[in-house]
C-alpha cells in the first residue's frame, strides 16, 4: 500500500515498529523513504504503561494461549495504536476471513478505544467491488477524512482494485464510479 500510494502522489507517513521491524526483518531505509518514523523509546514506554491496565478480550487461540493482538509486548501493537490515534480514520483491508486475523483484532480494538475521540473505522472485504469502492468514497466524504490510516493484510497490496482505492483516497470528491454521474463541484472537502 505504501508504494502504491507513493507512486500516485499520496503523501505517506506514520509510525513503524521499534527497529523498523517488518515480517521481512528490519527495513529502516525503505520505511523512512515512505516518511515513517521509528517508534520512540518514550512512545513504547507510554504504551506499555497503559497496555497492562486495559481490559483485554479473554479469547484464547487453539492452543489455549492469548493471541498476539492482546499481548502488549507485541512489536506491532504500539505502532498500530499510534497510527490510529494520529489520523482521522482507519480503513482496514481484510478479505472474507480478515475479521478473524490478529491484525484486524488489534486494529479494531484500538480503533474502538479511540472512537470517543471521533476516530472512524471502516472494514473493506473486497477492493475490486464497485460497491465497496463507493462505500469507501462516501465514508471519506461523510467523515471529512483528511488523514487516513490504511491497515490490513499485506496480501491486499497487489489485489485488483487497490489502485482504485488509492485514487479514491487521493481525491474522493472528484471520483465517480461507473454508472454514476459526476459529483457536483460545489461540494468541498
Coordinates of N, CA and C in Angstrom, one line a residue, residues 21-187:
X21 N 10.9 -2.8 12.4 CA 10.7 -4.3 12.2 C 9.5 -4.5 11.2
X22 N 9.7 -5.5 10.3 CA 8.7 -5.9 9.4 C 8.7 -7.5 9.4
X23 N 7.8 -8.1 8.7 CA 7.8 -9.5 8.6 C 9.0 -10.0 7.8
X24 N 9.7 -9.1 7.1 CA 10.9 -9.4 6.4 C 12.1 -9.0 7.1
X25 N 12.0 -8.7 8.4 CA 13.1 -8.2 9.2 C 13.1 -6.7 9.2
X26 N 14.2 -6.1 9.8 CA 14.3 -4.6 9.8 C 14.4 -4.0 8.4
X27 N 13.6 -2.9 8.2 CA 13.6 -2.3 6.9 C 13.7 -0.8 7.0
X28 N 14.7 -0.3 7.8 CA 14.7 1.1 8.1 C 14.7 2.1 6.9
X29 N 15.6 1.8 6.0 CA 15.7 2.7 4.8 C 14.4 2.8 4.0
X30 N 13.9 1.6 3.7 CA 12.7 1.5 2.9 C 11.5 2.3 3.6
X31 N 11.3 2.0 4.9 CA 10.2 2.7 5.6 C 10.5 4.2 5.8
X32 N 11.7 4.6 6.0 CA 12.0 6.0 6.1 C 11.7 6.7 4.8
X33 N 12.0 6.0 3.6 CA 11.7 6.6 2.3 C 10.2 6.9 2.1
X34 N 9.3 6.2 2.9 CA 7.9 6.4 2.8 C 7.4 7.4 3.9
X35 N 8.4 8.0 4.6 CA 8.0 9.0 5.7 C 7.7 8.4 7.0
X36 N 7.9 7.1 7.2 CA 7.7 6.5 8.5 C 8.8 6.9 9.5
X37 N 8.4 7.0 10.7 CA 9.4 7.2 11.8 C 9.4 6.0 12.7
X38 N 10.5 5.7 13.4 CA 10.6 4.6 14.3 C 9.9 4.9 15.6
X39 N 9.2 4.0 16.2 CA 8.6 4.1 17.5 C 9.6 4.5 18.5
X40 N 9.4 5.6 19.2 CA 10.5 6.1 20.1 C 10.4 5.3 21.4
X41 N 11.5 5.4 22.2 CA 11.5 4.7 23.5 C 10.4 5.3 24.4
X42 N 10.2 6.6 24.3 CA 9.1 7.2 25.2 C 7.7 6.7 24.7
X43 N 7.5 6.6 23.4 CA 6.2 6.1 22.9 C 6.0 4.7 23.4
X44 N 7.0 3.9 23.3 CA 6.9 2.5 23.7 C 6.6 2.4 25.2
X45 N 7.4 3.2 26.0 CA 7.2 3.2 27.5 C 5.8 3.6 27.8
X46 N 5.2 4.7 27.2 CA 3.9 5.2 27.4 C 2.9 4.1 27.1
X47 N 3.1 3.4 26.0 CA 2.1 2.4 25.5 C 2.1 1.2 26.6
X48 N 3.3 0.8 27.0 CA 3.4 -0.3 27.9 C 2.8 0.0 29.3
X49 N 2.9 1.3 29.7 CA 2.4 1.7 31.0 C 0.9 1.6 31.0
X50 N 0.2 1.8 29.9 CA -1.2 1.8 29.8 C -1.8 0.4 29.3
X51 N -1.0 -0.3 28.6 CA -1.4 -1.6 27.9 C -1.8 -2.6 29.0
X52 N -1.0 -2.7 30.0 CA -1.3 -3.7 31.0 C -2.5 -3.4 31.9
X53 N -3.0 -2.2 31.9 CA -4.1 -1.8 32.7 C -5.5 -1.9 32.0
X54 N -5.4 -2.1 30.7 CA -6.6 -2.2 29.9 C -7.3 -3.5 29.9
X55 N -8.7 -3.5 29.9 CA -9.4 -4.7 29.8 C -9.1 -5.4 28.4
X56 N -8.7 -6.6 28.4 CA -8.4 -7.3 27.2 C -9.4 -8.5 27.0
X57 N -9.7 -8.8 25.7 CA -10.6 -9.9 25.5 C -10.0 -11.2 26.1
X58 N -10.9 -12.1 26.5 CA -10.5 -13.4 27.1 C -10.4 -14.5 26.0
X59 N -10.4 -14.2 24.8 CA -10.4 -15.2 23.7 C -9.0 -15.8 23.7
X60 N -9.0 -17.2 23.6 CA -7.7 -17.9 23.5 C -7.6 -18.6 22.1
X61 N -6.4 -18.8 21.7 CA -6.2 -19.5 20.4 C -6.4 -21.0 20.6
X62 N -6.2 -21.7 19.5 CA -6.4 -23.2 19.5 C -5.6 -23.9 20.6
X63 N -4.5 -23.3 21.0 CA -3.6 -24.0 21.9 C -3.7 -23.4 23.4
X64 N -4.8 -22.7 23.6 CA -5.1 -22.2 24.9 C -4.3 -20.9 25.3
X65 N -3.6 -20.3 24.4 CA -2.8 -19.1 24.6 C -3.6 -17.8 24.2
X66 N -3.3 -16.7 24.8 CA -3.9 -15.4 24.3 C -3.2 -15.1 23.0
X67 N -4.0 -14.7 22.0 CA -3.4 -14.4 20.7 C -2.5 -13.1 20.8
X68 N -1.6 -13.0 19.8 CA -0.7 -11.9 19.9 C -1.3 -10.5 20.0
X69 N -2.5 -10.3 19.4 CA -3.1 -9.0 19.4 C -3.5 -8.5 20.8
X70 N -3.6 -9.4 21.8 CA -3.9 -8.9 23.1 C -2.7 -9.1 24.0
X71 N -1.5 -9.3 23.5 CA -0.3 -9.3 24.3 C 0.4 -8.0 24.1
X72 N 0.5 -7.2 25.1 CA 1.0 -5.8 24.9 C 2.4 -5.8 24.5
X73 N 3.2 -6.9 24.6 CA 4.6 -6.9 24.2 C 4.7 -7.1 22.7
X74 N 3.6 -7.3 22.0 CA 3.7 -7.5 20.5 C 4.4 -6.3 19.9
X75 N 5.3 -6.5 19.0 CA 6.1 -5.4 18.4 C 5.2 -4.5 17.6
X76 N 4.1 -5.0 17.1 CA 3.2 -4.2 16.2 C 2.1 -3.4 17.0
X77 N 1.7 -3.8 18.1 CA 0.6 -3.1 18.8 C 0.9 -1.6 19.1
X78 N 2.0 -1.2 19.6 CA 2.2 0.2 19.8 C 2.1 1.1 18.6
X79 N 2.7 0.6 17.5 CA 2.6 1.4 16.2 C 1.1 1.4 15.7
X80 N 0.4 0.3 15.9 CA -1.0 0.3 15.5 C -1.8 1.3 16.2
X81 N -1.7 1.4 17.5 CA -2.4 2.4 18.3 C -2.0 3.8 17.9
X82 N -0.7 4.1 17.8 CA -0.3 5.4 17.5 C -0.8 5.9 16.1
X83 N -0.8 5.0 15.1 CA -1.2 5.3 13.8 C -2.7 5.6 13.8
X84 N -3.5 4.9 14.6 CA -4.9 5.2 14.7 C -5.1 6.5 15.4
X85 N -4.4 6.7 16.5 CA -4.6 8.0 17.3 C -4.2 9.2 16.5
X86 N -3.2 9.1 15.6 CA -2.7 10.3 14.9 C -3.4 10.6 13.6
X87 N -4.4 9.8 13.2 CA -5.1 10.0 12.0 C -6.6 10.2 12.3
X88 N -7.3 10.7 11.3 CA -8.8 10.9 11.4 C -9.5 9.6 11.4
X89 N -9.1 8.7 10.6 CA -9.8 7.5 10.4 C -8.9 6.3 10.0
X90 N -9.4 5.1 10.1 CA -8.7 3.9 9.7 C -9.5 3.1 8.7
X91 N -8.9 2.7 7.6 CA -9.6 1.7 6.7 C -8.8 0.4 6.8
X92 N -9.5 -0.7 6.9 CA -8.8 -2.0 7.1 C -9.2 -2.9 5.9
X93 N -8.2 -3.4 5.2 CA -8.4 -4.3 4.1 C -8.2 -5.7 4.6
X94 N -9.2 -6.6 4.6 CA -9.0 -7.9 5.2 C -9.5 -9.1 4.5
X95 N -10.4 -9.0 3.5 CA -10.8 -10.2 2.8 C -11.9 -10.9 3.6
X96 N -12.4 -12.0 3.1 CA -13.6 -12.7 3.7 C -13.3 -13.3 5.1
X97 N -12.0 -13.6 5.4 CA -11.7 -14.1 6.7 C -10.9 -13.1 7.6
X98 N -10.8 -11.9 7.1 CA -9.9 -10.9 7.7 C -10.3 -10.5 9.1
X99 N -11.6 -10.6 9.5 CA -12.0 -10.2 10.8 C -11.5 -11.2 11.9
X100 N -11.0 -12.4 11.4 CA -10.5 -13.4 12.4 C -9.0 -13.2 12.6
X101 N -8.3 -12.4 11.8 CA -6.9 -12.2 12.0 C -6.5 -11.4 13.2
X102 N -5.3 -11.7 13.7 CA -4.9 -11.0 14.9 C -4.6 -9.5 14.6
X103 N -4.2 -9.2 13.3 CA -4.0 -7.8 12.9 C -5.3 -7.0 13.0
X104 N -6.4 -7.6 12.4 CA -7.7 -7.0 12.5 C -8.1 -6.8 13.9
X105 N -8.0 -7.8 14.7 CA -8.5 -7.7 16.1 C -7.8 -6.6 16.8
X106 N -6.4 -6.5 16.7 CA -5.7 -5.4 17.3 C -6.2 -4.0 16.8
X107 N -6.2 -3.9 15.5 CA -6.6 -2.6 14.9 C -8.0 -2.2 15.3
X108 N -8.9 -3.1 15.3 CA -10.3 -2.8 15.7 C -10.4 -2.5 17.2
X109 N -9.6 -3.2 18.0 CA -9.6 -2.9 19.4 C -9.2 -1.5 19.7
X110 N -8.1 -1.1 19.1 CA -7.6 0.3 19.3 C -8.5 1.3 18.6
X111 N -9.0 1.0 17.5 CA -10.0 2.0 16.9 C -11.2 2.2 17.8
X112 N -11.7 1.1 18.4 CA -12.8 1.2 19.3 C -12.5 2.1 20.5
X113 N -11.2 1.9 21.0 CA -10.8 2.7 22.2 C -10.7 4.1 21.9
X114 N -10.3 4.5 20.6 CA -10.2 5.9 20.2 C -11.4 6.4 19.6
X115 N -12.5 5.7 19.5 CA -13.8 6.1 18.9 C -14.3 7.3 19.6
X116 N -14.2 7.4 20.9 CA -14.7 8.5 21.7 C -13.9 9.8 21.4
X117 N -12.8 9.7 20.7 CA -12.1 10.9 20.2 C -12.4 11.1 18.8
X118 N -13.5 10.6 18.3 CA -14.0 10.8 16.9 C -13.2 10.2 15.9
X119 N -12.6 9.0 16.2 CA -11.8 8.3 15.2 C -12.8 7.3 14.5
X120 N -12.7 7.2 13.2 CA -13.6 6.4 12.4 C -12.9 5.1 11.9
X121 N -13.7 4.1 11.7 CA -13.1 2.8 11.2 C -14.0 2.2 10.2
X122 N -13.4 1.7 9.1 CA -14.2 1.0 8.0 C -13.4 -0.3 7.6
X123 N -14.2 -1.3 7.5 CA -13.6 -2.6 7.1 C -14.0 -2.9 5.6
X124 N -13.0 -3.2 4.8 CA -13.2 -3.5 3.3 C -12.8 -4.9 3.1
X125 N -13.8 -5.7 2.6 CA -13.5 -7.1 2.3 C -13.0 -7.3 0.9
X126 N -13.5 -6.6 -0.1 CA -13.2 -6.9 -1.5 C -12.9 -5.6 -2.2
X127 N -11.6 -5.2 -2.4 CA -11.3 -4.0 -3.0 C -11.6 -3.9 -4.5
X128 N -12.0 -5.0 -5.1 CA -12.3 -4.9 -6.5 C -13.8 -4.7 -6.7
X129 N -14.6 -4.6 -5.7 CA -16.0 -4.4 -5.7 C -16.4 -2.9 -5.9
X130 N -17.1 -2.6 -6.9 CA -17.5 -1.2 -7.1 C -18.4 -0.7 -5.9
X131 N -19.2 -1.6 -5.3 CA -20.0 -1.2 -4.1 C -19.1 -0.9 -3.0
X132 N -18.0 -1.6 -2.7 CA -17.1 -1.3 -1.6 C -16.3 0.0 -1.9
X133 N -16.0 0.2 -3.2 CA -15.3 1.4 -3.6 C -16.2 2.7 -3.3
X134 N -17.5 2.5 -3.7 CA -18.4 3.6 -3.4 C -18.6 3.8 -1.9
X135 N -18.7 2.7 -1.2 CA -18.8 2.9 0.3 C -17.6 3.6 0.9
X136 N -16.4 3.3 0.4 CA -15.2 3.9 0.9 C -15.2 5.4 0.5
X137 N -15.5 5.7 -0.7 CA -15.6 7.1 -1.1 C -16.6 7.9 -0.3
X138 N -17.8 7.4 -0.1 CA -18.8 8.1 0.6 C -18.4 8.2 2.1
X139 N -17.8 7.2 2.6 CA -17.3 7.3 4.0 C -16.3 8.3 4.2
X140 N -15.3 8.5 3.3 CA -14.3 9.5 3.4 C -14.9 10.9 3.4
X141 N -15.9 11.1 2.5 CA -16.5 12.4 2.3 C -17.4 12.7 3.6
X142 N -18.2 11.7 4.0 CA -19.1 11.9 5.1 C -18.4 12.2 6.4
X143 N -17.2 11.6 6.6 CA -16.4 11.8 7.8 C -15.4 12.9 7.7
X144 N -15.3 13.6 6.5 CA -14.4 14.6 6.3 C -12.9 14.2 6.6
X145 N -12.6 13.0 6.1 CA -11.2 12.4 6.4 C -10.1 13.2 5.7
X146 N -9.2 13.7 6.4 CA -8.1 14.4 5.8 C -6.8 13.5 6.0
X147 N -6.6 12.8 7.0 CA -5.5 11.9 7.3 C -6.0 10.5 7.5
X148 N -5.6 9.6 6.7 CA -6.2 8.3 6.7 C -5.1 7.2 7.0
X149 N -5.4 6.4 8.0 CA -4.5 5.3 8.4 C -5.0 4.1 7.5
X150 N -4.2 3.5 6.7 CA -4.5 2.3 5.9 C -3.9 1.1 6.6
X151 N -4.7 0.1 6.9 CA -4.2 -1.1 7.6 C -4.7 -2.3 6.9
X152 N -4.2 -3.5 7.2 CA -4.7 -4.7 6.7 C -3.7 -5.7 6.3
X153 N -4.2 -6.7 5.7 CA -3.4 -7.8 5.2 C -2.5 -7.4 4.1
X154 N -1.2 -7.8 4.2 CA -0.3 -7.5 3.2 C -0.7 -8.0 1.8
X155 N -1.4 -9.1 1.8 CA -1.8 -9.7 0.5 C -2.7 -8.8 -0.3
X156 N -3.2 -7.8 0.3 CA -4.1 -6.9 -0.5 C -3.3 -5.8 -1.2
X157 N -2.1 -5.6 -1.0 CA -1.3 -4.6 -1.6 C -1.4 -4.7 -3.2
X158 N -1.4 -5.9 -3.7 CA -1.4 -6.0 -5.2 C -2.7 -6.6 -5.7
X159 N -3.7 -6.5 -4.9 CA -5.0 -7.1 -5.4 C -5.7 -6.1 -6.4
X160 N -6.5 -6.7 -7.3 CA -7.2 -5.8 -8.2 C -8.1 -4.9 -7.4
X161 N -8.1 -3.7 -7.8 CA -9.0 -2.7 -7.1 C -8.2 -1.8 -6.2
X162 N -7.0 -2.2 -5.7 CA -6.3 -1.4 -4.7 C -5.9 0.0 -5.3
X163 N -5.5 0.0 -6.5 CA -5.1 1.3 -7.1 C -6.3 2.2 -7.1
X164 N -7.5 1.7 -7.4 CA -8.8 2.4 -7.4 C -9.0 3.0 -6.0
X165 N -8.7 2.2 -5.0 CA -8.9 2.7 -3.6 C -7.9 3.9 -3.3
X166 N -6.7 3.8 -3.8 CA -5.7 4.8 -3.6 C -6.2 6.1 -4.3
X167 N -6.7 5.9 -5.5 CA -7.1 7.1 -6.3 C -8.3 7.8 -5.6
X168 N -9.2 7.0 -5.0 CA -10.4 7.5 -4.3 C -9.9 8.2 -3.1
X169 N -8.9 7.7 -2.4 CA -8.4 8.3 -1.2 C -7.7 9.6 -1.5
X170 N -7.1 9.7 -2.6 CA -6.4 10.9 -3.1 C -7.4 12.1 -3.4
X171 N -8.5 11.7 -4.0 CA -9.5 12.8 -4.3 C -10.9 12.2 -4.3
X172 N -11.5 12.0 -3.2 CA -12.8 11.4 -3.1 C -13.9 12.2 -3.8
X173 N -13.8 13.5 -3.7 CA -14.8 14.4 -4.3 C -14.8 14.4 -5.8
X174 N -13.7 14.1 -6.4 CA -13.6 14.2 -7.8 C -13.7 12.8 -8.5
X175 N -14.1 11.8 -7.7 CA -14.1 10.5 -8.2 C -15.5 9.9 -8.4
X176 N -15.9 9.5 -9.6 CA -17.1 8.9 -9.8 C -16.9 7.5 -10.3
X177 N -17.8 6.6 -10.0 CA -17.7 5.2 -10.3 C -18.6 4.9 -11.5
X178 N -18.3 3.8 -12.3 CA -19.1 3.5 -13.4 C -20.6 3.5 -13.1
X179 N -21.4 4.2 -13.9 CA -22.8 4.2 -13.7 C -23.3 5.4 -12.9
X180 N -22.3 6.2 -12.3 CA -22.7 7.3 -11.5 C -22.4 8.6 -12.3
X181 N -23.2 9.6 -12.0 CA -22.9 10.9 -12.7 C -21.7 11.6 -12.0
X182 N -21.3 12.7 -12.5 CA -20.2 13.4 -11.9 C -20.7 14.0 -10.5
X183 N -19.7 14.0 -9.6 CA -20.0 14.6 -8.3 C -20.0 16.1 -8.5
X184 N -21.0 16.8 -7.9 CA -21.2 18.2 -8.0 C -19.9 19.0 -7.5
X185 N -19.5 19.9 -8.2 CA -18.2 20.6 -7.9 C -18.4 21.5 -6.7
X186 N -19.6 21.9 -6.3 CA -19.8 22.8 -5.2 C -19.6 22.1 -3.8
X187 N -19.5 20.8 -3.8 CA -19.3 20.1 -2.6 C -17.8 20.2 -2.3

